[in-house]
Amino acid sequence: MTMTYGELKQAIQDYTENTETSFVNNLPLFIRLAEERILKNVQLNLFKKNQFGNMTTGNQYLAAPSDFLAPFSLSIDVSGDKEFLLFKDVDFVQTYTPDATTTGQPKYYAQFDVDNFIIGPTPDANYVVDIHYLYRPASLTAGSDSGTSWLSENAEITLLYGSLIEAYTYMKGDPNLMQMYISRFTEGVARLKNLGEALETTDEYRMGKVQRQKT
C-alpha cells in the first residue's frame, strides 16, 4: 500500500488524536526522524549509488558526495584499470603519509570529516575516482502532499510507526501505547532487514531459500 506525504501526516494526527498547532507544525520533523531511524537500522541495496569525481595532484583530500552516509568502495582509474583503495582509520592514513607533500599512487582512504576523505599517499596525478556508497535519499517531506518516496510506497508501516514514536515522544504520551508503537516499528524494521540484508543479497538458484530460525 502506498502512502502519500499528506496521508501520512493525516494518519499521525488520527492515531494520536492531536491537531494542536505546534504538533501539526512538527509533523515533518517526526517523519524525517523516522526516516533517519530506518536508514540507520537497515542497509538496503536500493540506497546504494555510484558517483564519479576527481582527485587532484598534491591534494590529499577528496570531497565526499553531498548525500553520503557510508562507503562501500572507492577506486581510481590507472591506465584504464580500476585500482581499489583500502578503507582505513584517519590515524593510519596520516601515519602512512606523515608528510602531505609526499605524493604517489593512492592506496588508502579514510573519512576525515563529514565532507571529506583523506587520501594516502597524496595523489601524484589527477585520478578519476569512482565511489560506491550508501546515500541519504530525499525525504518524503521534501515534496508535495501528493508525493511519495520508496519508504512510503514499500515500508509504509515502518515509516508510520517510526513517525508515531517521534510524535508520541513529543506528546509525552502513555508508556504502554508507546511500547506498542515501538513493537510495531521493530517488526517493520525486521522485515526490511530481511529484504535488504538477505533477499537482496542472495538468489534461490545459487543459495537456496533464505532460512529463518524457528521460534
CSV table of C-alpha atoms in Angstrom, one decimal:
chain,number,residue,atom,x,y,z
A,1,MET,CA,0.0,0.0,0.0
A,2,THR,CA,1.3,3.4,-1.0
A,3,MET,CA,1.1,6.3,1.4
A,4,THR,CA,1.5,9.9,0.3
A,5,TYR,CA,3.0,12.6,2.4
A,6,GLY,CA,-0.4,14.1,3.0
A,7,GLU,CA,-1.9,10.7,4.0
A,8,LEU,CA,1.0,10.1,6.4
A,9,LYS,CA,0.6,13.4,8.1
A,10,GLN,CA,-3.2,12.8,8.5
A,11,ALA,CA,-2.6,9.3,9.8
A,12,ILE,CA,-0.3,10.6,12.5
A,13,GLN,CA,-2.9,13.1,13.6
A,14,ASP,CA,-5.6,10.5,13.6
A,15,TYR,CA,-3.7,7.9,15.6
A,16,THR,CA,-2.6,10.5,18.2
A,17,GLU,CA,-5.9,12.4,18.1
A,18,ASN,CA,-3.9,15.6,18.1
A,19,THR,CA,-4.4,18.6,15.9
A,20,GLU,CA,-2.8,21.2,18.1
A,21,THR,CA,-0.9,23.8,16.0
A,22,SER,CA,2.6,23.2,17.3
A,23,PHE,CA,2.1,19.5,17.0
A,24,VAL,CA,1.0,19.8,13.4
A,25,ASN,CA,3.9,22.1,12.6
A,26,ASN,CA,6.3,19.4,13.8
A,27,LEU,CA,4.8,16.6,11.6
A,28,PRO,CA,7.6,17.0,9.0
A,29,LEU,CA,10.2,16.7,11.8
A,30,PHE,CA,8.6,13.5,13.1
A,31,ILE,CA,8.7,11.9,9.7
A,32,ARG,CA,12.3,12.9,9.0
A,33,LEU,CA,13.4,11.5,12.3
A,34,ALA,CA,11.5,8.2,11.5
A,35,GLU,CA,13.3,8.1,8.1
A,36,GLU,CA,16.6,8.6,9.9
A,37,ARG,CA,15.8,5.7,12.3
A,38,ILE,CA,15.1,3.4,9.3
A,39,LEU,CA,18.2,4.4,7.4
A,40,LYS,CA,20.5,3.8,10.4
A,41,ASN,CA,18.9,0.4,11.2
A,42,VAL,CA,18.6,-1.2,7.7
A,43,GLN,CA,21.1,-1.5,4.9
A,44,LEU,CA,19.1,-1.5,1.6
A,45,ASN,CA,20.8,-2.0,-1.7
A,46,LEU,CA,18.2,0.4,-3.1
A,47,PHE,CA,20.0,3.2,-1.3
A,48,LYS,CA,23.4,2.5,-2.9
A,49,LYS,CA,24.8,4.6,-5.7
A,50,ASN,CA,28.0,5.3,-7.6
A,51,GLN,CA,29.4,8.7,-8.3
A,52,PHE,CA,32.5,9.8,-10.3
A,53,GLY,CA,34.8,12.5,-9.2
A,54,ASN,CA,38.4,13.6,-9.5
A,55,MET,CA,41.5,13.5,-7.2
A,56,THR,CA,43.8,16.5,-7.7
A,57,THR,CA,47.6,16.3,-7.8
A,58,GLY,CA,49.1,17.3,-4.5
A,59,ASN,CA,45.7,17.5,-2.7
A,60,GLN,CA,45.3,14.8,0.0
A,61,TYR,CA,41.6,15.5,0.5
A,62,LEU,CA,38.7,14.3,-1.7
A,63,ALA,CA,35.2,15.8,-1.2
A,64,ALA,CA,32.5,13.3,-0.2
A,65,PRO,CA,29.2,13.4,-2.1
A,66,SER,CA,26.6,15.7,-0.5
A,67,ASP,CA,24.2,12.7,0.2
A,68,PHE,CA,27.0,10.4,1.5
A,69,LEU,CA,26.3,8.2,4.5
A,70,ALA,CA,28.8,5.4,4.4
A,71,PRO,CA,31.4,4.0,1.9
A,72,PHE,CA,31.3,0.6,0.1
A,73,SER,CA,34.3,1.1,-2.1
A,74,LEU,CA,36.5,3.8,-3.7
A,75,SER,CA,38.5,3.1,-6.8
A,76,ILE,CA,40.8,5.2,-9.1
A,77,ASP,CA,41.4,4.8,-12.8
A,78,VAL,CA,45.0,3.8,-13.6
A,79,SER,CA,45.7,3.4,-17.3
A,80,GLY,CA,42.1,2.2,-17.9
A,81,ASP,CA,42.1,-0.2,-15.0
A,82,LYS,CA,40.2,0.1,-11.7
A,83,GLU,CA,42.5,0.1,-8.6
A,84,PHE,CA,40.6,-0.1,-5.4
A,85,LEU,CA,41.8,1.8,-2.3
A,86,LEU,CA,41.7,0.2,1.1
A,87,PHE,CA,39.5,1.9,3.7
A,88,LYS,CA,41.4,2.8,6.9
A,89,ASP,CA,41.3,5.0,10.0
A,90,VAL,CA,42.4,8.6,9.7
A,91,ASP,CA,45.3,7.9,12.0
A,92,PHE,CA,46.5,5.1,9.8
A,93,VAL,CA,46.5,7.3,6.7
A,94,GLN,CA,48.2,10.2,8.4
A,95,THR,CA,50.8,7.8,9.8
A,96,TYR,CA,51.4,6.2,6.4
A,97,THR,CA,51.9,9.6,4.8
A,98,PRO,CA,53.1,11.9,7.6
A,99,ASP,CA,54.3,14.5,5.1
A,100,ALA,CA,51.4,15.5,3.0
A,101,THR,CA,53.8,16.8,0.3
A,102,THR,CA,54.9,13.2,-0.4
A,103,THR,CA,53.0,12.0,-3.4
A,104,GLY,CA,52.4,8.7,-5.0
A,105,GLN,CA,49.6,6.4,-6.4
A,106,PRO,CA,46.9,6.4,-3.7
A,107,LYS,CA,46.5,3.2,-1.7
A,108,TYR,CA,44.3,4.1,1.3
A,109,TYR,CA,41.4,6.4,2.2
A,110,ALA,CA,39.6,7.4,5.3
A,111,GLN,CA,36.7,9.6,6.2
A,112,PHE,CA,38.4,12.7,7.5
A,113,ASP,CA,35.3,14.7,8.4
A,114,VAL,CA,31.6,15.0,7.4
A,115,ASP,CA,32.5,16.4,4.0
A,116,ASN,CA,35.9,15.0,3.1
A,117,PHE,CA,38.0,11.8,2.7
A,118,ILE,CA,41.8,11.9,3.3
A,119,ILE,CA,44.0,10.0,0.8
A,120,GLY,CA,47.3,8.3,1.3
A,121,PRO,CA,49.7,8.8,-0.3
A,122,THR,CA,48.8,12.3,-1.5
A,123,PRO,CA,47.8,11.8,-5.2
A,124,ASP,CA,50.7,12.2,-7.7
A,125,ALA,CA,48.2,12.8,-10.6
A,126,ASN,CA,44.7,13.8,-11.4
A,127,TYR,CA,42.9,10.5,-11.0
A,128,VAL,CA,39.3,9.8,-11.9
A,129,VAL,CA,37.5,8.4,-8.9
A,130,ASP,CA,34.5,6.0,-8.7
A,131,ILE,CA,32.9,5.9,-5.2
A,132,HIS,CA,30.2,3.3,-4.4
A,133,TYR,CA,28.4,4.4,-1.3
A,134,LEU,CA,25.2,4.3,0.9
A,135,TYR,CA,23.4,7.5,0.2
A,136,ARG,CA,20.7,9.5,2.0
A,137,PRO,CA,17.6,9.6,-0.2
A,138,ALA,CA,15.4,12.7,-0.5
A,139,SER,CA,13.0,12.9,2.4
A,140,LEU,CA,9.3,12.4,1.8
A,141,THR,CA,8.9,15.8,3.5
A,142,ALA,CA,10.8,17.5,0.6
A,143,GLY,CA,7.9,17.0,-1.8
A,144,SER,CA,4.2,18.0,-2.0
A,145,ASP,CA,1.4,16.4,0.0
A,146,SER,CA,0.7,14.1,-3.0
A,147,GLY,CA,4.3,13.0,-3.2
A,148,THR,CA,5.7,9.6,-2.3
A,149,SER,CA,9.1,8.0,-1.5
A,150,TRP,CA,10.4,4.5,-1.7
A,151,LEU,CA,9.8,4.1,2.1
A,152,SER,CA,6.2,5.4,1.8
A,153,GLU,CA,5.5,3.1,-1.1
A,154,ASN,CA,7.2,-0.1,0.2
A,155,ALA,CA,7.7,0.3,4.0
A,156,GLU,CA,4.7,2.4,5.0
A,157,ILE,CA,4.0,0.5,8.2
A,158,THR,CA,7.6,1.0,9.4
A,159,LEU,CA,7.5,4.7,8.4
A,160,LEU,CA,4.1,5.3,10.1
A,161,TYR,CA,5.1,3.7,13.4
A,162,GLY,CA,8.5,5.3,13.4
A,163,SER,CA,6.7,8.7,13.0
A,164,LEU,CA,4.3,7.8,15.7
A,165,ILE,CA,7.2,7.1,18.1
A,166,GLU,CA,8.6,10.5,17.5
A,167,ALA,CA,5.2,12.2,17.7
A,168,TYR,CA,4.2,10.4,20.9
A,169,THR,CA,7.7,11.2,22.4
A,170,TYR,CA,6.9,14.9,21.7
A,171,MET,CA,3.5,14.5,23.4
A,172,LYS,CA,5.0,12.6,26.4
A,173,GLY,CA,2.3,10.0,25.8
A,174,ASP,CA,1.2,6.9,27.6
A,175,PRO,CA,4.1,4.5,28.1
A,176,ASN,CA,2.0,1.4,27.2
A,177,LEU,CA,0.9,2.8,23.9
A,178,MET,CA,4.4,4.0,23.2
A,179,GLN,CA,5.6,0.4,23.7
A,180,MET,CA,3.1,-0.8,21.2
A,181,TYR,CA,4.3,1.7,18.6
A,182,ILE,CA,7.9,0.6,19.3
A,183,SER,CA,7.0,-3.0,18.9
A,184,ARG,CA,5.2,-2.4,15.6
A,185,PHE,CA,8.2,-0.3,14.3
A,186,THR,CA,10.6,-3.1,15.4
A,187,GLU,CA,8.6,-5.7,13.5
A,188,GLY,CA,8.7,-3.5,10.4
A,189,VAL,CA,12.5,-3.0,10.6
A,190,ALA,CA,12.9,-6.7,10.9
A,191,ARG,CA,11.0,-7.2,7.6
A,192,LEU,CA,13.1,-4.5,5.9
A,193,LYS,CA,16.3,-6.1,7.2
A,194,ASN,CA,15.2,-9.5,5.7
A,195,LEU,CA,14.7,-7.7,2.4
A,196,GLY,CA,17.9,-5.6,2.5
A,197,GLU,CA,20.3,-8.0,4.2
A,198,ALA,CA,19.0,-11.3,2.9
A,199,LEU,CA,16.7,-11.3,-0.1
A,200,GLU,CA,18.6,-8.5,-1.9
A,201,THR,CA,22.0,-10.2,-1.4
A,202,THR,CA,21.2,-13.8,-2.5
A,203,ASP,CA,19.2,-15.7,-5.1
A,204,GLU,CA,17.5,-19.1,-4.7
A,205,TYR,CA,19.3,-20.7,-7.6
A,206,ARG,CA,22.7,-20.4,-6.0
A,207,MET,CA,21.9,-20.0,-2.3
A,208,GLY,CA,18.5,-21.7,-1.8
A,209,LYS,CA,15.7,-20.1,0.0
A,210,VAL,CA,16.5,-17.7,2.8
A,211,GLN,CA,16.2,-19.7,6.1
A,212,ARG,CA,14.9,-18.2,9.3
A,213,GLN,CA,15.3,-19.8,12.7
A,214,LYS,CA,12.2,-21.4,14.1
A,215,THR,CA,10.7,-19.8,17.3
